[in-house]
mmCIF file of C-alpha atoms in Angstrom:
data_model
loop_
_atom_site.group_PDB
_atom_site.id
_atom_site.type_symbol
_atom_site.label_atom_id
_atom_site.label_comp_id
_atom_site.label_asym_id
_atom_site.label_seq_id
_atom_site.Cartn_x
_atom_site.Cartn_y
_atom_site.Cartn_z
ATOM 1 C CA UNK L 1 -3.978 -19.230 105.974
ATOM 2 C CA UNK L 2 -7.487 -18.409 107.160
ATOM 3 C CA UNK L 3 -8.359 -16.978 110.557
ATOM 4 C CA UNK L 4 -11.692 -17.197 112.381
ATOM 5 C CA UNK L 5 -12.796 -14.969 115.243
ATOM 6 C CA UNK L 6 -16.076 -13.907 116.816
ATOM 7 C CA UNK L 7 -17.541 -10.436 117.310
ATOM 8 C CA UNK L 8 -20.499 -10.680 119.693
ATOM 9 C CA UNK L 9 -21.772 -13.856 118.078
ATOM 10 C CA UNK L 10 -20.912 -12.902 114.480
ATOM 11 C CA UNK L 11 -18.165 -15.102 113.034
ATOM 12 C CA UNK L 12 -15.569 -13.210 110.989
ATOM 13 C CA UNK L 13 -13.610 -15.427 108.614
ATOM 14 C CA UNK L 14 -10.463 -13.818 107.206
ATOM 15 C CA UNK L 15 -9.506 -15.558 103.978
ATOM 16 C CA UNK L 16 -5.844 -14.542 104.237
ATOM 17 C CA UNK L 17 -3.306 -11.837 103.487
ATOM 18 C CA UNK L 18 -2.415 -12.620 99.872
ATOM 19 C CA UNK L 19 -4.497 -13.043 96.703
ATOM 20 C CA UNK L 20 -6.571 -15.688 98.468
ATOM 21 C CA UNK L 21 -6.894 -17.834 95.383
ATOM 22 C CA UNK L 22 -8.937 -20.985 95.846
ATOM 23 C CA UNK L 23 -6.263 -23.644 96.173
ATOM 24 C CA UNK L 24 -7.565 -26.981 97.461
ATOM 25 C CA UNK L 25 -5.847 -26.202 100.761
ATOM 26 C CA UNK L 26 -7.612 -22.847 101.099
ATOM 27 C CA UNK L 27 -10.939 -24.453 100.191
ATOM 28 C CA UNK L 28 -10.390 -27.013 102.954
ATOM 29 C CA UNK L 29 -9.617 -24.260 105.457
ATOM 30 C CA UNK L 30 -12.655 -22.174 104.510
ATOM 31 C CA UNK L 31 -14.999 -25.147 104.745
ATOM 32 C CA UNK L 32 -13.556 -26.186 108.109
ATOM 33 C CA UNK L 33 -13.907 -22.650 109.476
ATOM 34 C CA UNK L 34 -17.515 -22.374 108.320
ATOM 35 C CA UNK L 35 -18.300 -25.665 110.028
ATOM 36 C CA UNK L 36 -16.551 -24.540 113.194
ATOM 37 C CA UNK L 37 -18.443 -21.231 113.168
ATOM 38 C CA UNK L 38 -21.766 -23.057 113.014
ATOM 39 C CA UNK L 39 -20.758 -25.562 115.678
ATOM 40 C CA UNK L 40 -19.777 -22.730 118.008
ATOM 41 C CA UNK L 41 -23.141 -21.041 117.626
ATOM 42 C CA UNK L 42 -22.414 -18.224 115.192
ATOM 43 C CA UNK L 43 -25.409 -15.968 114.575
ATOM 44 C CA UNK L 44 -23.964 -14.696 111.315
ATOM 45 C CA UNK L 45 -20.893 -15.029 109.075
ATOM 46 C CA UNK L 46 -18.718 -12.306 107.569
ATOM 47 C CA UNK L 47 -15.893 -13.160 105.178
ATOM 48 C CA UNK L 48 -13.088 -10.677 104.611
ATOM 49 C CA UNK L 49 -9.440 -10.426 103.612
ATOM 50 C CA UNK L 50 -6.317 -9.114 105.246
ATOM 51 C CA UNK L 51 -4.543 -7.492 102.305
ATOM 52 C CA UNK L 52 -5.433 -5.669 99.100
ATOM 53 C CA UNK L 53 -7.461 -8.655 97.886
ATOM 54 C CA UNK L 54 -10.743 -10.134 98.998
ATOM 55 C CA UNK L 55 -10.070 -13.015 96.618
ATOM 56 C CA UNK L 56 -8.592 -13.342 93.146
ATOM 57 C CA UNK L 57 -10.620 -16.470 92.508
ATOM 58 C CA UNK L 58 -9.490 -19.712 90.909
ATOM 59 C CA UNK L 59 -5.958 -20.945 91.497
ATOM 60 C CA UNK L 60 -5.019 -21.136 87.820
ATOM 61 C CA UNK L 61 -1.452 -22.254 88.618
ATOM 62 C CA UNK L 62 -2.835 -25.273 90.475
ATOM 63 C CA UNK L 63 -5.272 -25.965 87.637
ATOM 64 C CA UNK L 64 -2.464 -25.808 85.089
ATOM 65 C CA UNK L 65 -0.433 -28.326 87.070
ATOM 66 C CA UNK L 66 -3.396 -30.644 87.693
ATOM 67 C CA UNK L 67 -5.447 -30.464 84.502
ATOM 68 C CA UNK L 68 -6.567 -34.053 84.985
ATOM 69 C CA UNK L 69 -8.409 -32.975 88.165
ATOM 70 C CA UNK L 70 -10.190 -29.953 86.686
ATOM 71 C CA UNK L 71 -13.689 -31.424 87.028
ATOM 72 C CA UNK L 72 -13.043 -32.310 90.681
ATOM 73 C CA UNK L 73 -11.621 -28.852 91.361
ATOM 74 C CA UNK L 74 -14.517 -26.968 89.790
ATOM 75 C CA UNK L 75 -16.868 -29.169 91.807
ATOM 76 C CA UNK L 76 -15.095 -28.112 95.001
ATOM 77 C CA UNK L 77 -15.501 -24.445 94.106
ATOM 78 C CA UNK L 78 -19.170 -25.003 93.277
ATOM 79 C CA UNK L 79 -19.618 -26.712 96.644
ATOM 80 C CA UNK L 80 -18.262 -23.619 98.413
ATOM 81 C CA UNK L 81 -20.624 -21.314 96.555
ATOM 82 C CA UNK L 82 -23.576 -23.554 97.378
ATOM 83 C CA UNK L 83 -22.530 -23.838 101.019
ATOM 84 C CA UNK L 84 -22.438 -20.077 101.502
ATOM 85 C CA UNK L 85 -25.533 -19.436 99.377
ATOM 86 C CA UNK L 86 -27.655 -21.741 101.551
ATOM 87 C CA UNK L 87 -25.956 -21.117 104.898
ATOM 88 C CA UNK L 88 -28.647 -21.070 107.628
ATOM 89 C CA UNK L 89 -27.328 -17.850 109.189
ATOM 90 C CA UNK L 90 -27.126 -14.322 107.730
ATOM 91 C CA UNK L 91 -23.950 -13.713 105.706
ATOM 92 C CA UNK L 92 -22.027 -10.701 104.441
ATOM 93 C CA UNK L 93 -18.893 -10.323 102.335
ATOM 94 C CA UNK L 94 -16.565 -7.523 103.419
ATOM 95 C CA UNK L 95 -14.927 -6.759 100.070
ATOM 96 C CA UNK L 96 -11.810 -5.041 101.407
ATOM 97 C CA UNK L 97 -9.957 -5.158 98.082
ATOM 98 C CA UNK L 98 -10.056 -6.785 94.671
ATOM 99 C CA UNK L 99 -12.693 -9.464 94.088
ATOM 100 C CA UNK L 100 -12.076 -11.096 90.730
ATOM 101 C CA UNK L 101 -13.639 -14.054 88.965
ATOM 102 C CA UNK L 102 -14.582 -16.811 91.383
ATOM 103 C CA UNK L 103 -13.646 -14.479 94.243
ATOM 104 C CA UNK L 104 -16.360 -12.098 93.075
ATOM 105 C CA UNK L 105 -18.729 -15.080 92.817
ATOM 106 C CA UNK L 106 -17.988 -16.030 96.416
ATOM 107 C CA UNK L 107 -18.952 -12.494 97.431
ATOM 108 C CA UNK L 108 -22.184 -12.835 95.461
ATOM 109 C CA UNK L 109 -22.959 -16.081 97.306
ATOM 110 C CA UNK L 110 -23.455 -14.063 100.490
ATOM 111 C CA UNK L 111 -26.680 -12.348 101.501
ATOM 112 C CA UNK L 112 -25.047 -8.906 101.609
ATOM 113 C CA UNK L 113 -21.861 -7.189 100.455
ATOM 114 C CA UNK L 114 -19.960 -4.155 101.770
ATOM 115 C CA UNK L 115 -17.179 -2.835 99.527
ATOM 116 C CA UNK L 116 -14.308 -0.469 100.084
ATOM 117 C CA UNK L 117 -15.043 2.990 98.712
ATOM 118 C CA UNK L 118 -11.687 4.167 97.412
ATOM 119 C CA UNK L 119 -9.738 1.150 96.173
ATOM 120 C CA UNK L 120 -10.325 -2.329 94.806
ATOM 121 C CA UNK L 121 -12.424 -3.671 91.975
ATOM 122 C CA UNK L 122 -15.215 -6.173 91.567
ATOM 123 C CA UNK L 123 -14.644 -7.870 88.232
ATOM 124 C CA UNK L 124 -15.758 -10.905 86.269
ATOM 125 C CA UNK L 125 -13.005 -11.101 83.619
ATOM 126 C CA UNK L 126 -14.107 -14.357 82.015
ATOM 127 C CA UNK L 127 -14.953 -12.763 78.638
ATOM 128 C CA UNK L 128 -11.422 -11.366 78.412
ATOM 129 C CA UNK L 129 -9.481 -14.398 79.662
ATOM 130 C CA UNK L 130 -11.466 -16.819 77.498
ATOM 131 C CA UNK L 131 -12.846 -18.897 80.344
ATOM 132 C CA UNK L 132 -16.636 -19.292 80.007
ATOM 133 C CA UNK L 133 -18.765 -19.391 83.123
ATOM 134 C CA UNK L 134 -19.887 -22.846 84.153
ATOM 135 C CA UNK L 135 -23.664 -23.396 84.235
ATOM 136 C CA UNK L 136 -23.477 -23.289 88.041
ATOM 137 C CA UNK L 137 -21.655 -19.968 88.052
ATOM 138 C CA UNK L 138 -24.110 -18.508 85.553
ATOM 139 C CA UNK L 139 -27.074 -19.672 87.624
ATOM 140 C CA UNK L 140 -25.591 -18.166 90.788
ATOM 141 C CA UNK L 141 -24.866 -14.788 89.225
ATOM 142 C CA UNK L 142 -28.197 -14.525 87.427
ATOM 143 C CA UNK L 143 -29.975 -15.264 90.708
ATOM 144 C CA UNK L 144 -28.257 -12.248 92.282
ATOM 145 C CA UNK L 145 -27.996 -9.717 89.434
ATOM 146 C CA UNK L 146 -30.645 -7.737 87.608
ATOM 147 C CA UNK L 147 -30.585 -8.505 83.860
ATOM 148 C CA UNK L 148 -28.871 -5.161 83.248
ATOM 149 C CA UNK L 149 -26.162 -5.868 85.796
ATOM 150 C CA UNK L 150 -25.680 -9.412 84.510
ATOM 151 C CA UNK L 151 -24.919 -8.114 81.015
ATOM 152 C CA UNK L 152 -22.748 -5.262 82.301
ATOM 153 C CA UNK L 153 -20.653 -7.524 84.514
ATOM 154 C CA UNK L 154 -20.650 -10.939 82.854
ATOM 155 C CA UNK L 155 -20.141 -10.037 79.187
ATOM 156 C CA UNK L 156 -17.768 -7.056 79.351
ATOM 157 C CA UNK L 157 -15.036 -7.778 81.901
ATOM 158 C CA UNK L 158 -15.813 -4.367 83.396
ATOM 159 C CA UNK L 159 -14.073 -3.402 86.630
ATOM 160 C CA UNK L 160 -16.506 -1.939 89.131
ATOM 161 C CA UNK L 161 -15.188 0.361 91.845
ATOM 162 C CA UNK L 162 -17.178 0.749 95.028
ATOM 163 C CA UNK L 163 -19.487 3.558 93.895
ATOM 164 C CA UNK L 164 -20.115 1.853 90.546
ATOM 165 C CA UNK L 165 -20.806 -1.496 92.231
ATOM 166 C CA UNK L 166 -23.296 0.192 94.557
ATOM 167 C CA UNK L 167 -25.061 1.892 91.640
ATOM 168 C CA UNK L 168 -25.465 -1.440 89.835
ATOM 169 C CA UNK L 169 -26.732 -3.212 92.958
ATOM 170 C CA UNK L 170 -23.705 -5.501 93.158
ATOM 171 C CA UNK L 171 -22.983 -4.394 96.722
ATOM 172 C CA UNK L 172 -25.314 -3.138 99.429
ATOM 173 C CA UNK L 173 -23.028 -0.521 100.959
ATOM 174 C CA UNK L 174 -19.601 1.067 100.663
ATOM 175 C CA UNK L 175 -17.233 2.092 103.455
ATOM 176 C CA UNK L 176 -13.762 3.451 104.120
ATOM 177 C CA UNK L 177 -10.897 0.955 104.269
ATOM 178 C CA UNK L 178 -10.853 0.567 108.046
ATOM 179 C CA UNK L 179 -14.635 0.257 108.318
ATOM 180 C CA UNK L 180 -15.506 -2.342 105.653
ATOM 181 C CA UNK L 181 -15.396 -5.401 107.893
ATOM 182 C CA UNK L 182 -16.859 -3.568 110.891
ATOM 183 C CA UNK L 183 -19.754 -2.307 108.790
ATOM 184 C CA UNK L 184 -20.371 -5.816 107.452
ATOM 185 C CA UNK L 185 -20.548 -7.132 111.028
ATOM 186 C CA UNK L 186 -22.877 -4.282 112.016
ATOM 187 C CA UNK L 187 -25.089 -5.098 109.050
ATOM 188 C CA UNK L 188 -25.668 -8.585 110.463
ATOM 189 C CA UNK L 189 -26.121 -7.684 114.138
ATOM 190 C CA UNK L 190 -29.863 -6.888 113.868
ATOM 191 C CA UNK L 191 -30.368 -10.260 112.144
ATOM 192 C CA UNK L 192 -28.774 -12.346 114.895
ATOM 193 C CA UNK L 193 -31.036 -14.934 116.455
ATOM 194 C CA UNK L 194 -32.820 -16.071 113.304
ATOM 195 C CA UNK L 195 -33.918 -19.693 113.551
ATOM 196 C CA UNK L 196 -31.456 -21.717 111.509
ATOM 197 C CA UNK L 197 -33.978 -24.278 110.352
ATOM 198 C CA UNK L 198 -36.340 -21.622 109.056
ATOM 199 C CA UNK L 199 -33.680 -19.459 107.438
ATOM 200 C CA UNK L 200 -32.000 -22.455 105.859
ATOM 201 C CA UNK L 201 -35.301 -23.651 104.405
ATOM 202 C CA UNK L 202 -36.036 -20.187 103.015
ATOM 203 C CA UNK L 203 -32.669 -20.001 101.288
ATOM 204 C CA UNK L 204 -32.999 -23.530 99.910
ATOM 205 C CA UNK L 205 -36.313 -22.492 98.381
ATOM 206 C CA UNK L 206 -35.206 -19.037 97.198
ATOM 207 C CA UNK L 207 -32.133 -20.393 95.458
ATOM 208 C CA UNK L 208 -33.379 -23.844 94.498
ATOM 209 C CA UNK L 209 -32.407 -23.318 90.859
ATOM 210 C CA UNK L 210 -28.767 -22.303 91.256
ATOM 211 C CA UNK L 211 -28.266 -24.701 94.171
ATOM 212 C CA UNK L 212 -29.409 -27.642 92.049
ATOM 213 C CA UNK L 213 -26.948 -26.720 89.287
ATOM 214 C CA UNK L 214 -24.058 -25.975 91.665
ATOM 215 C CA UNK L 215 -24.565 -29.235 93.523
ATOM 216 C CA UNK L 216 -24.774 -31.151 90.269
#
């Protein structure tokens, strides 16, 4: 279950205490919390987790039990990426633990990322689990990665620890376990007060390509 709280105008959305896989229920909760944060005047959004995972991505058990709804489900996940990518307030992912697959892609949908220094991996395992990226996922990642990082992360299944992720430009900063979320909030504080209309228009223009593919 998600939890939303505010830190001096910055909304902090905790995705949960388990693997935080994107079940339809969790997707509903995340979307509702984002909407609530905006309605209540949030000047920024941080997403985080409460356990050893930021998010383990797609709920493959749900997919296996509902294969006839796969297209709908992938569309829901794409909608979340697009929503965060174009959000009209500054955003940061506090990667407190493992971020795998679509969980890593959610982190990349944010403007900034802070990752735990000593534990947890950022990983795109699609090449090893035989699940190709969708065109929308590819467009999102290529909009955020340098060509070198795209190859290193998308084609190898490599697990990036905090220092490695920082070196490759995947994250913007690293922090100790108890400071990841706080540092992500602090990263957004100087950006509070940006005009939503202007910032939203800038992001729509910056990411027009991946947004068009994600939105289908």
